[in-house]
């Protein structure tokens, strides 16, 4: 384990670094145990466990930040708790009480406080709750034993480009989620399938894929790890919730901030990829806990590229980033009641 004093908090990327403590709770005989903090470490698992064989697993992603005055903040953690339970239900796993979830998250953050990057580094302590089918199984069905773990990792920006724009490739070959599937649940299976497309697009020089809907191959869905936004005809447009996109908490917050703080008209609707190639689309960005707000410099489909705003972050993108991160770091008043202090 790396000691906090040996970590350069000012040059972190989004890579695994072991921290001191994790929270573990087991579900057996129809109930959750009390759960406890333990040193971060390996555990044994049956080769026949449900998660290893059939992918019965979900996760969440949250961040703890250090404010200027040293306080530790979480951003809308109850929303993560609710989505955790939504995902658990979809994957036929037991829910975890929201209060216990929040309590466990706070405890893990407190226990790993020394690993929270300083305010001026711009980094965060990423919090990763996972829940999976632990017990052995052979036929395709749920197990009845589950494990919940919450661990933490100090992180910097998800995309090495940081607040510079990323280049995305629109795929007409791969899709991420289909209607009736698991796209809006944060199940590990959704991510396994995006690894090959992500590797291939990186080899072609793009940061990530911008996925289209699986039926028409026409409407923008999302980036592999973040939600999509565009300024189209001076309105803030984002794909509507169809059950195939992950319904981001940052996405939801951006919609509130755009209308309440910037007075922007917002549209949750089907967005054809063709709209991104028209002059009426003037800016694009993507949002997520890990990605925060990442400007999109260009999109490319089958060799045809559209560059936004000379590759510079657009005015709205910059304003949204400023407002969101200022609320998260207690630099401005949290008028929406989104911050939970640890
Ligand atoms: N879309 C996908 C596929 C994601 O993995 C994430 C990250 O959690 C998001 C969108 C953004 O969600 P949130 O803003 O809740 O982090
Ligand atoms: C997040 O933003 O928290 C995510 O889960 C995205 C990714 C790291 C999988």
PDB file of C-alpha atoms in Angstrom, residues 1-302:
ATOM      1  CA  UNK A   1       0.000   0.000   0.000  1.00  0.00           C
ATOM      2  CA  UNK A   2       1.311   3.445  -0.930  1.00  0.00           C
ATOM      3  CA  UNK A   3       1.400   5.840   2.012  1.00  0.00           C
ATOM      4  CA  UNK A   4      -0.446   9.147   1.516  1.00  0.00           C
ATOM      5  CA  UNK A   5       2.824  11.065   1.935  1.00  0.00           C
ATOM      6  CA  UNK A   6       4.278   9.184  -1.065  1.00  0.00           C
ATOM      7  CA  UNK A   7       1.409  10.074  -3.411  1.00  0.00           C
ATOM      8  CA  UNK A   8       1.812  13.035  -5.765  1.00  0.00           C
ATOM      9  CA  UNK A   9      -1.745  14.324  -5.491  1.00  0.00           C
ATOM     10  CA  UNK A  10      -1.009  16.968  -8.129  1.00  0.00           C
ATOM     11  CA  UNK A  11      -0.385  14.548 -10.994  1.00  0.00           C
ATOM     12  CA  UNK A  12      -3.029  11.896 -10.456  1.00  0.00           C
ATOM     13  CA  UNK A  13      -4.881  10.298 -13.337  1.00  0.00           C
ATOM     14  CA  UNK A  14      -7.727   7.811 -13.063  1.00  0.00           C
ATOM     15  CA  UNK A  15      -5.716   4.787 -11.997  1.00  0.00           C
ATOM     16  CA  UNK A  16      -6.048   2.306  -9.183  1.00  0.00           C
ATOM     17  CA  UNK A  17      -4.165   3.199  -6.010  1.00  0.00           C
ATOM     18  CA  UNK A  18      -4.775   1.123  -2.913  1.00  0.00           C
ATOM     19  CA  UNK A  19      -6.054   2.963   0.149  1.00  0.00           C
ATOM     20  CA  UNK A  20      -6.192   1.833   3.757  1.00  0.00           C
ATOM     21  CA  UNK A  21      -9.723   0.768   4.543  1.00  0.00           C
ATOM     22  CA  UNK A  22     -12.794  -0.700   2.871  1.00  0.00           C
ATOM     23  CA  UNK A  23     -16.324  -1.438   4.052  1.00  0.00           C
ATOM     24  CA  UNK A  24     -17.706  -4.971   3.656  1.00  0.00           C
ATOM     25  CA  UNK A  25     -21.158  -6.359   4.255  1.00  0.00           C
ATOM     26  CA  UNK A  26     -22.442  -9.863   3.522  1.00  0.00           C
ATOM     27  CA  UNK A  27     -25.946 -11.012   2.686  1.00  0.00           C
ATOM     28  CA  UNK A  28     -26.781 -14.535   3.742  1.00  0.00           C
ATOM     29  CA  UNK A  29     -29.898 -16.424   4.871  1.00  0.00           C
ATOM     30  CA  UNK A  30     -32.087 -13.622   3.585  1.00  0.00           C
ATOM     31  CA  UNK A  31     -30.477 -10.726   5.452  1.00  0.00           C
ATOM     32  CA  UNK A  32     -27.580  -8.300   5.501  1.00  0.00           C
ATOM     33  CA  UNK A  33     -25.080  -8.478   8.344  1.00  0.00           C
ATOM     34  CA  UNK A  34     -24.087  -5.275  10.169  1.00  0.00           C
ATOM     35  CA  UNK A  35     -21.149  -4.600   7.894  1.00  0.00           C
ATOM     36  CA  UNK A  36     -17.727  -3.446   9.008  1.00  0.00           C
ATOM     37  CA  UNK A  37     -14.624  -1.509   8.103  1.00  0.00           C
ATOM     38  CA  UNK A  38     -11.648  -3.762   7.348  1.00  0.00           C
ATOM     39  CA  UNK A  39      -8.180  -3.217   5.855  1.00  0.00           C
ATOM     40  CA  UNK A  40      -8.334  -3.097   2.042  1.00  0.00           C
ATOM     41  CA  UNK A  41      -7.405  -6.555   0.791  1.00  0.00           C
ATOM     42  CA  UNK A  42      -8.204  -9.666  -1.187  1.00  0.00           C
ATOM     43  CA  UNK A  43     -10.829 -12.233  -0.255  1.00  0.00           C
ATOM     44  CA  UNK A  44     -11.630 -15.749  -1.391  1.00  0.00           C
ATOM     45  CA  UNK A  45     -14.371 -16.473  -3.848  1.00  0.00           C
ATOM     46  CA  UNK A  46     -15.709 -19.731  -5.291  1.00  0.00           C
ATOM     47  CA  UNK A  47     -14.884 -20.351  -8.967  1.00  0.00           C
ATOM     48  CA  UNK A  48     -18.618 -21.122  -9.273  1.00  0.00           C
ATOM     49  CA  UNK A  49     -19.708 -17.747  -7.885  1.00  0.00           C
ATOM     50  CA  UNK A  50     -22.526 -16.101  -9.809  1.00  0.00           C
ATOM     51  CA  UNK A  51     -20.605 -12.905 -10.572  1.00  0.00           C
ATOM     52  CA  UNK A  52     -17.657 -14.760 -12.104  1.00  0.00           C
ATOM     53  CA  UNK A  53     -19.837 -16.986 -14.272  1.00  0.00           C
ATOM     54  CA  UNK A  54     -22.798 -14.826 -15.190  1.00  0.00           C
ATOM     55  CA  UNK A  55     -21.820 -11.258 -14.368  1.00  0.00           C
ATOM     56  CA  UNK A  56     -24.305 -10.610 -11.562  1.00  0.00           C
ATOM     57  CA  UNK A  57     -22.666  -7.422 -10.343  1.00  0.00           C
ATOM     58  CA  UNK A  58     -23.258  -3.686 -10.103  1.00  0.00           C
ATOM     59  CA  UNK A  59     -21.293  -0.634  -8.997  1.00  0.00           C
ATOM     60  CA  UNK A  60     -21.557   3.054  -8.240  1.00  0.00           C
ATOM     61  CA  UNK A  61     -19.132   5.936  -8.605  1.00  0.00           C
ATOM     62  CA  UNK A  62     -19.001   8.905  -6.238  1.00  0.00           C
ATOM     63  CA  UNK A  63     -16.434  11.459  -5.104  1.00  0.00           C
ATOM     64  CA  UNK A  64     -15.370  12.988  -1.810  1.00  0.00           C
ATOM     65  CA  UNK A  65     -13.739  16.405  -2.209  1.00  0.00           C
ATOM     66  CA  UNK A  66     -11.746  18.659   0.096  1.00  0.00           C
ATOM     67  CA  UNK A  67     -13.131  22.167   0.310  1.00  0.00           C
ATOM     68  CA  UNK A  68     -10.894  25.205   0.813  1.00  0.00           C
ATOM     69  CA  UNK A  69     -11.750  25.277   4.533  1.00  0.00           C
ATOM     70  CA  UNK A  70     -10.773  21.602   4.884  1.00  0.00           C
ATOM     71  CA  UNK A  71     -14.314  20.238   5.054  1.00  0.00           C
ATOM     72  CA  UNK A  72     -15.044  17.018   3.163  1.00  0.00           C
ATOM     73  CA  UNK A  73     -17.981  17.038   0.770  1.00  0.00           C
ATOM     74  CA  UNK A  74     -20.049  14.431  -1.053  1.00  0.00           C
ATOM     75  CA  UNK A  75     -22.270  15.380  -3.992  1.00  0.00           C
ATOM     76  CA  UNK A  76     -25.872  14.071  -3.855  1.00  0.00           C
ATOM     77  CA  UNK A  77     -24.808  10.698  -2.405  1.00  0.00           C
ATOM     78  CA  UNK A  78     -28.407   9.657  -1.720  1.00  0.00           C
ATOM     79  CA  UNK A  79     -28.963   9.670  -5.491  1.00  0.00           C
ATOM     80  CA  UNK A  80     -26.160   7.146  -5.863  1.00  0.00           C
ATOM     81  CA  UNK A  81     -27.731   5.069  -3.096  1.00  0.00           C
ATOM     82  CA  UNK A  82     -31.068   5.076  -4.917  1.00  0.00           C
ATOM     83  CA  UNK A  83     -29.464   4.164  -8.238  1.00  0.00           C
ATOM     84  CA  UNK A  84     -27.507   1.407  -6.500  1.00  0.00           C
ATOM     85  CA  UNK A  85     -30.795  -0.122  -5.394  1.00  0.00           C
ATOM     86  CA  UNK A  86     -32.360   0.358  -8.820  1.00  0.00           C
ATOM     87  CA  UNK A  87     -29.412  -1.507 -10.371  1.00  0.00           C
ATOM     88  CA  UNK A  88     -29.540  -4.199  -7.657  1.00  0.00           C
ATOM     89  CA  UNK A  89     -33.206  -4.862  -8.387  1.00  0.00           C
ATOM     90  CA  UNK A  90     -32.591  -5.122 -12.134  1.00  0.00           C
ATOM     91  CA  UNK A  91     -29.870  -7.714 -11.502  1.00  0.00           C
ATOM     92  CA  UNK A  92     -32.039  -9.612  -8.995  1.00  0.00           C
ATOM     93  CA  UNK A  93     -29.958  -8.713  -5.971  1.00  0.00           C
ATOM     94  CA  UNK A  94     -31.084  -7.507  -2.543  1.00  0.00           C
ATOM     95  CA  UNK A  95     -31.378  -3.784  -1.909  1.00  0.00           C
ATOM     96  CA  UNK A  96     -29.327  -2.047   0.764  1.00  0.00           C
ATOM     97  CA  UNK A  97     -30.966   0.485   3.059  1.00  0.00           C
ATOM     98  CA  UNK A  98     -30.272   4.052   1.904  1.00  0.00           C
ATOM     99  CA  UNK A  99     -29.360   5.200   5.401  1.00  0.00           C
ATOM    100  CA  UNK A 100     -26.918   2.343   5.866  1.00  0.00           C
ATOM    101  CA  UNK A 101     -25.424   3.079   2.434  1.00  0.00           C
ATOM    102  CA  UNK A 102     -24.842   6.751   3.300  1.00  0.00           C
ATOM    103  CA  UNK A 103     -23.459   5.853   6.688  1.00  0.00           C
ATOM    104  CA  UNK A 104     -21.047   3.287   5.202  1.00  0.00           C
ATOM    105  CA  UNK A 105     -19.859   5.736   2.523  1.00  0.00           C
ATOM    106  CA  UNK A 106     -19.131   8.386   5.152  1.00  0.00           C
ATOM    107  CA  UNK A 107     -17.297   5.876   7.343  1.00  0.00           C
ATOM    108  CA  UNK A 108     -15.053   4.702   4.484  1.00  0.00           C
ATOM    109  CA  UNK A 109     -14.257   8.269   3.453  1.00  0.00           C
ATOM    110  CA  UNK A 110     -13.430   9.249   7.027  1.00  0.00           C
ATOM    111  CA  UNK A 111     -11.214   6.179   7.433  1.00  0.00           C
ATOM    112  CA  UNK A 112      -9.318   7.099   4.248  1.00  0.00           C
ATOM    113  CA  UNK A 113      -9.285  10.840   4.877  1.00  0.00           C
ATOM    114  CA  UNK A 114      -5.507  11.074   4.421  1.00  0.00           C
ATOM    115  CA  UNK A 115      -5.943   9.948   0.825  1.00  0.00           C
ATOM    116  CA  UNK A 116      -8.271  12.802  -0.171  1.00  0.00           C
ATOM    117  CA  UNK A 117      -6.327  15.030  -2.579  1.00  0.00           C
ATOM    118  CA  UNK A 118      -5.883  18.626  -1.391  1.00  0.00           C
ATOM    119  CA  UNK A 119      -8.304  21.353  -2.520  1.00  0.00           C
ATOM    120  CA  UNK A 120      -5.847  23.033  -4.878  1.00  0.00           C
ATOM    121  CA  UNK A 121      -4.908  19.776  -6.652  1.00  0.00           C
ATOM    122  CA  UNK A 122      -8.351  19.524  -8.232  1.00  0.00           C
ATOM    123  CA  UNK A 123      -8.356  15.799  -7.401  1.00  0.00           C
ATOM    124  CA  UNK A 124     -10.873  13.739  -5.450  1.00  0.00           C
ATOM    125  CA  UNK A 125     -11.252  10.568  -3.460  1.00  0.00           C
ATOM    126  CA  UNK A 126     -13.249   8.355  -5.799  1.00  0.00           C
ATOM    127  CA  UNK A 127     -15.678   6.096  -3.938  1.00  0.00           C
ATOM    128  CA  UNK A 128     -16.526   2.770  -5.517  1.00  0.00           C
ATOM    129  CA  UNK A 129     -19.412   0.763  -4.009  1.00  0.00           C
ATOM    130  CA  UNK A 130     -19.806  -2.687  -5.583  1.00  0.00           C
ATOM    131  CA  UNK A 131     -22.394  -5.436  -5.026  1.00  0.00           C
ATOM    132  CA  UNK A 132     -22.219  -8.889  -6.520  1.00  0.00           C
ATOM    133  CA  UNK A 133     -23.581 -12.427  -6.446  1.00  0.00           C
ATOM    134  CA  UNK A 134     -21.012 -14.170  -4.301  1.00  0.00           C
ATOM    135  CA  UNK A 135     -22.472 -17.641  -3.829  1.00  0.00           C
ATOM    136  CA  UNK A 136     -21.890 -20.645  -6.137  1.00  0.00           C
ATOM    137  CA  UNK A 137     -24.376 -21.395  -8.884  1.00  0.00           C
ATOM    138  CA  UNK A 138     -24.517 -23.527 -12.019  1.00  0.00           C
ATOM    139  CA  UNK A 139     -27.789 -22.853 -13.837  1.00  0.00           C
ATOM    140  CA  UNK A 140     -28.449 -19.285 -14.925  1.00  0.00           C
ATOM    141  CA  UNK A 141     -30.269 -17.942 -11.886  1.00  0.00           C
ATOM    142  CA  UNK A 142     -29.481 -15.694  -8.962  1.00  0.00           C
ATOM    143  CA  UNK A 143     -27.402 -16.940  -6.078  1.00  0.00           C
ATOM    144  CA  UNK A 144     -28.628 -16.204  -2.551  1.00  0.00           C
ATOM    145  CA  UNK A 145     -25.361 -14.901  -1.139  1.00  0.00           C
ATOM    146  CA  UNK A 146     -24.121 -11.412  -1.917  1.00  0.00           C
ATOM    147  CA  UNK A 147     -21.263  -9.156  -0.956  1.00  0.00           C
ATOM    148  CA  UNK A 148     -21.198  -5.385  -0.826  1.00  0.00           C
ATOM    149  CA  UNK A 149     -17.851  -3.614  -0.722  1.00  0.00           C
ATOM    150  CA  UNK A 150     -17.042   0.081  -0.702  1.00  0.00           C
ATOM    151  CA  UNK A 151     -13.461   1.095  -1.400  1.00  0.00           C
ATOM    152  CA  UNK A 152     -11.789   4.361  -2.363  1.00  0.00           C
ATOM    153  CA  UNK A 153      -9.065   5.587  -4.733  1.00  0.00           C
ATOM    154  CA  UNK A 154      -7.494   9.060  -4.992  1.00  0.00           C
ATOM    155  CA  UNK A 155      -8.030  10.299  -8.561  1.00  0.00           C
ATOM    156  CA  UNK A 156      -7.360  13.160 -10.934  1.00  0.00           C
ATOM    157  CA  UNK A 157      -9.151  13.715 -14.251  1.00  0.00           C
ATOM    158  CA  UNK A 158     -10.753  10.704 -15.986  1.00  0.00           C
ATOM    159  CA  UNK A 159      -9.629  11.809 -19.432  1.00  0.00           C
ATOM    160  CA  UNK A 160      -5.921  12.682 -19.491  1.00  0.00           C
ATOM    161  CA  UNK A 161      -6.917  15.670 -21.652  1.00  0.00           C
ATOM    162  CA  UNK A 162      -8.458  17.220 -18.477  1.00  0.00           C
ATOM    163  CA  UNK A 163     -10.550  20.281 -19.280  1.00  0.00           C
ATOM    164  CA  UNK A 164      -9.249  20.288 -22.857  1.00  0.00           C
ATOM    165  CA  UNK A 165     -11.634  18.890 -25.431  1.00  0.00           C
ATOM    166  CA  UNK A 166     -11.691  15.198 -26.274  1.00  0.00           C
ATOM    167  CA  UNK A 167     -12.119  13.659 -29.710  1.00  0.00           C
ATOM    168  CA  UNK A 168     -14.961  11.172 -29.954  1.00  0.00           C
ATOM    169  CA  UNK A 169     -15.802   8.636 -32.616  1.00  0.00           C
ATOM    170  CA  UNK A 170     -19.438   7.908 -33.418  1.00  0.00           C
ATOM    171  CA  UNK A 171     -19.826   4.168 -33.928  1.00  0.00           C
ATOM    172  CA  UNK A 172     -22.114   2.596 -36.476  1.00  0.00           C
ATOM    173  CA  UNK A 173     -20.635  -0.773 -35.623  1.00  0.00           C
ATOM    174  CA  UNK A 174     -20.970  -1.136 -31.871  1.00  0.00           C
ATOM    175  CA  UNK A 175     -23.845  -0.275 -29.555  1.00  0.00           C
ATOM    176  CA  UNK A 176     -23.856  -0.110 -25.785  1.00  0.00           C
ATOM    177  CA  UNK A 177     -27.410  -0.996 -24.745  1.00  0.00           C
ATOM    178  CA  UNK A 178     -30.665  -2.107 -26.330  1.00  0.00           C
ATOM    179  CA  UNK A 179     -34.285  -1.411 -25.336  1.00  0.00           C
ATOM    180  CA  UNK A 180     -35.406  -3.799 -22.621  1.00  0.00           C
ATOM    181  CA  UNK A 181     -31.801  -4.510 -21.652  1.00  0.00           C
ATOM    182  CA  UNK A 182     -29.702  -3.229 -18.780  1.00  0.00           C
ATOM    183  CA  UNK A 183     -28.453   0.123 -20.128  1.00  0.00           C
ATOM    184  CA  UNK A 184     -29.898   2.236 -17.324  1.00  0.00           C
ATOM    185  CA  UNK A 185     -28.606  -0.059 -14.593  1.00  0.00           C
ATOM    186  CA  UNK A 186     -25.010   0.352 -13.536  1.00  0.00           C
ATOM    187  CA  UNK A 187     -24.158  -3.288 -14.063  1.00  0.00           C
ATOM    188  CA  UNK A 188     -20.603  -4.403 -14.715  1.00  0.00           C
ATOM    189  CA  UNK A 189     -21.760  -6.209 -17.887  1.00  0.00           C
ATOM    190  CA  UNK A 190     -22.486  -2.891 -19.632  1.00  0.00           C
ATOM    191  CA  UNK A 191     -18.849  -1.898 -19.218  1.00  0.00           C
ATOM    192  CA  UNK A 192     -17.202  -5.189 -20.229  1.00  0.00           C
ATOM    193  CA  UNK A 193     -18.735  -4.879 -23.684  1.00  0.00           C
ATOM    194  CA  UNK A 194     -17.323  -1.385 -24.218  1.00  0.00           C
ATOM    195  CA  UNK A 195     -13.683  -2.360 -23.646  1.00  0.00           C
ATOM    196  CA  UNK A 196     -12.982  -3.638 -27.163  1.00  0.00           C
ATOM    197  CA  UNK A 197     -14.663  -0.675 -28.910  1.00  0.00           C
ATOM    198  CA  UNK A 198     -12.766   1.696 -26.566  1.00  0.00           C
ATOM    199  CA  UNK A 199      -9.437   0.016 -27.313  1.00  0.00           C
ATOM    200  CA  UNK A 200     -10.039   0.087 -31.052  1.00  0.00           C
ATOM    201  CA  UNK A 201     -11.106   3.730 -31.114  1.00  0.00           C
ATOM    202  CA  UNK A 202      -8.094   4.731 -28.978  1.00  0.00           C
ATOM    203  CA  UNK A 203      -5.843   3.073 -31.536  1.00  0.00           C
ATOM    204  CA  UNK A 204      -7.436   5.329 -34.147  1.00  0.00           C
ATOM    205  CA  UNK A 205      -6.683   8.370 -31.966  1.00  0.00           C
ATOM    206  CA  UNK A 206     -10.056   8.973 -30.267  1.00  0.00           C
ATOM    207  CA  UNK A 207     -10.660   9.243 -26.543  1.00  0.00           C
ATOM    208  CA  UNK A 208     -13.908   7.239 -26.553  1.00  0.00           C
ATOM    209  CA  UNK A 209     -16.910   6.094 -28.558  1.00  0.00           C
ATOM    210  CA  UNK A 210     -20.072   8.174 -28.764  1.00  0.00           C
ATOM    211  CA  UNK A 211     -22.731   5.470 -28.918  1.00  0.00           C
ATOM    212  CA  UNK A 212     -25.902   5.590 -31.005  1.00  0.00           C
ATOM    213  CA  UNK A 213     -29.205   3.901 -30.219  1.00  0.00           C
ATOM    214  CA  UNK A 214     -29.232   0.197 -30.982  1.00  0.00           C
ATOM    215  CA  UNK A 215     -32.456   0.169 -33.032  1.00  0.00           C
ATOM    216  CA  UNK A 216     -32.136   2.968 -35.581  1.00  0.00           C
ATOM    217  CA  UNK A 217     -28.379   3.565 -35.234  1.00  0.00           C
ATOM    218  CA  UNK A 218     -29.243   7.224 -35.504  1.00  0.00           C
ATOM    219  CA  UNK A 219     -29.836   8.866 -32.153  1.00  0.00           C
ATOM    220  CA  UNK A 220     -27.081   9.852 -29.759  1.00  0.00           C
ATOM    221  CA  UNK A 221     -27.110   7.807 -26.560  1.00  0.00           C
ATOM    222  CA  UNK A 222     -23.999   8.533 -24.531  1.00  0.00           C
ATOM    223  CA  UNK A 223     -20.252   8.209 -24.249  1.00  0.00           C
ATOM    224  CA  UNK A 224     -19.058   4.885 -22.750  1.00  0.00           C
ATOM    225  CA  UNK A 225     -18.609   6.488 -19.336  1.00  0.00           C
ATOM    226  CA  UNK A 226     -20.509   9.784 -19.446  1.00  0.00           C
ATOM    227  CA  UNK A 227     -23.719  11.479 -20.634  1.00  0.00           C
ATOM    228  CA  UNK A 228     -23.863  13.674 -23.717  1.00  0.00           C
ATOM    229  CA  UNK A 229     -24.920  17.334 -24.030  1.00  0.00           C
ATOM    230  CA  UNK A 230     -24.959  19.672 -27.020  1.00  0.00           C
ATOM    231  CA  UNK A 231     -25.826  23.315 -27.503  1.00  0.00           C
ATOM    232  CA  UNK A 232     -28.160  23.130 -30.488  1.00  0.00           C
ATOM    233  CA  UNK A 233     -30.032  26.210 -31.702  1.00  0.00           C
ATOM    234  CA  UNK A 234     -28.911  27.931 -28.490  1.00  0.00           C
ATOM    235  CA  UNK A 235     -30.731  25.347 -26.358  1.00  0.00           C
ATOM    236  CA  UNK A 236     -29.097  22.782 -24.131  1.00  0.00           C
ATOM    237  CA  UNK A 237     -30.011  19.396 -25.607  1.00  0.00           C
ATOM    238  CA  UNK A 238     -29.410  15.964 -24.105  1.00  0.00           C
ATOM    239  CA  UNK A 239     -30.731  12.509 -25.045  1.00  0.00           C
ATOM    240  CA  UNK A 240     -33.987  11.695 -23.291  1.00  0.00           C
ATOM    241  CA  UNK A 241     -34.167   8.857 -20.791  1.00  0.00           C
ATOM    242  CA  UNK A 242     -35.209   5.824 -22.810  1.00  0.00           C
ATOM    243  CA  UNK A 243     -34.026   3.125 -20.425  1.00  0.00           C
ATOM    244  CA  UNK A 244     -30.895   2.571 -22.497  1.00  0.00           C
ATOM    245  CA  UNK A 245     -28.724   5.364 -21.078  1.00  0.00           C
ATOM    246  CA  UNK A 246     -27.286   5.540 -17.596  1.00  0.00           C
ATOM    247  CA  UNK A 247     -29.289   8.289 -15.930  1.00  0.00           C
ATOM    248  CA  UNK A 248     -26.417  10.355 -14.623  1.00  0.00           C
ATOM    249  CA  UNK A 249     -26.617  12.353 -11.420  1.00  0.00           C
ATOM    250  CA  UNK A 250     -24.341  14.941 -12.997  1.00  0.00           C
ATOM    251  CA  UNK A 251     -26.694  14.991 -16.018  1.00  0.00           C
ATOM    252  CA  UNK A 252     -29.663  15.701 -13.758  1.00  0.00           C
ATOM    253  CA  UNK A 253     -27.734  18.437 -11.934  1.00  0.00           C
ATOM    254  CA  UNK A 254     -26.615  20.086 -15.183  1.00  0.00           C
ATOM    255  CA  UNK A 255     -30.229  20.295 -16.333  1.00  0.00           C
ATOM    256  CA  UNK A 256     -31.170  22.077 -13.106  1.00  0.00           C
ATOM    257  CA  UNK A 257     -28.184  24.441 -13.210  1.00  0.00           C
ATOM    258  CA  UNK A 258     -28.645  25.246 -16.902  1.00  0.00           C
ATOM    259  CA  UNK A 259     -32.234  26.314 -16.443  1.00  0.00           C
ATOM    260  CA  UNK A 260     -32.043  27.844 -12.940  1.00  0.00           C
ATOM    261  CA  UNK A 261     -28.614  29.501 -13.058  1.00  0.00           C
ATOM    262  CA  UNK A 262     -28.002  30.181 -16.765  1.00  0.00           C
ATOM    263  CA  UNK A 263     -31.609  30.603 -17.865  1.00  0.00           C
ATOM    264  CA  UNK A 264     -31.047  28.190 -20.737  1.00  0.00           C
ATOM    265  CA  UNK A 265     -33.874  26.419 -22.451  1.00  0.00           C
ATOM    266  CA  UNK A 266     -33.328  22.697 -22.064  1.00  0.00           C
ATOM    267  CA  UNK A 267     -34.433  19.833 -24.276  1.00  0.00           C
ATOM    268  CA  UNK A 268     -34.427  16.153 -23.383  1.00  0.00           C
ATOM    269  CA  UNK A 269     -35.108  14.559 -26.720  1.00  0.00           C
ATOM    270  CA  UNK A 270     -33.909  12.272 -29.505  1.00  0.00           C
ATOM    271  CA  UNK A 271     -30.824  13.867 -31.058  1.00  0.00           C
ATOM    272  CA  UNK A 272     -29.821  12.579 -34.477  1.00  0.00           C
ATOM    273  CA  UNK A 273     -26.059  12.288 -34.955  1.00  0.00           C
ATOM    274  CA  UNK A 274     -26.542  14.359 -38.114  1.00  0.00           C
ATOM    275  CA  UNK A 275     -27.401  17.375 -35.959  1.00  0.00           C
ATOM    276  CA  UNK A 276     -23.866  17.380 -34.587  1.00  0.00           C
ATOM    277  CA  UNK A 277     -22.518  18.034 -38.066  1.00  0.00           C
ATOM    278  CA  UNK A 278     -24.709  21.098 -38.579  1.00  0.00           C
ATOM    279  CA  UNK A 279     -23.769  24.704 -37.759  1.00  0.00           C
ATOM    280  CA  UNK A 280     -26.722  24.916 -35.361  1.00  0.00           C
ATOM    281  CA  UNK A 281     -24.767  22.677 -32.952  1.00  0.00           C
ATOM    282  CA  UNK A 282     -22.177  24.999 -31.501  1.00  0.00           C
ATOM    283  CA  UNK A 283     -20.835  23.200 -28.428  1.00  0.00           C
ATOM    284  CA  UNK A 284     -20.761  19.691 -27.008  1.00  0.00           C
ATOM    285  CA  UNK A 285     -19.659  18.217 -23.713  1.00  0.00           C
ATOM    286  CA  UNK A 286     -20.081  15.099 -21.639  1.00  0.00           C
ATOM    287  CA  UNK A 287     -20.757  14.701 -17.931  1.00  0.00           C
ATOM    288  CA  UNK A 288     -20.200  12.177 -15.174  1.00  0.00           C
ATOM    289  CA  UNK A 289     -18.765  11.712 -11.726  1.00  0.00           C
ATOM    290  CA  UNK A 290     -15.414  10.658 -13.148  1.00  0.00           C
ATOM    291  CA  UNK A 291     -15.578  12.843 -16.269  1.00  0.00           C
ATOM    292  CA  UNK A 292     -17.036  15.867 -14.363  1.00  0.00           C
ATOM    293  CA  UNK A 293     -17.706  18.109 -17.392  1.00  0.00           C
ATOM    294  CA  UNK A 294     -15.439  17.251 -20.282  1.00  0.00           C
ATOM    295  CA  UNK A 295     -15.600  19.417 -23.403  1.00  0.00           C
ATOM    296  CA  UNK A 296     -15.917  17.586 -26.707  1.00  0.00           C
ATOM    297  CA  UNK A 297     -13.491  19.013 -29.286  1.00  0.00           C
ATOM    298  CA  UNK A 298     -14.716  16.921 -32.194  1.00  0.00           C
ATOM    299  CA  UNK A 299     -16.891  14.039 -33.316  1.00  0.00           C
ATOM    300  CA  UNK A 300     -16.025  11.795 -36.243  1.00  0.00           C
ATOM    301  CA  UNK A 301     -18.164   9.335 -38.143  1.00  0.00           C
ATOM    302  CA  UNK A 302     -16.683   7.203 -40.893  1.00  0.00           C
TER     303      UNK A 302
END
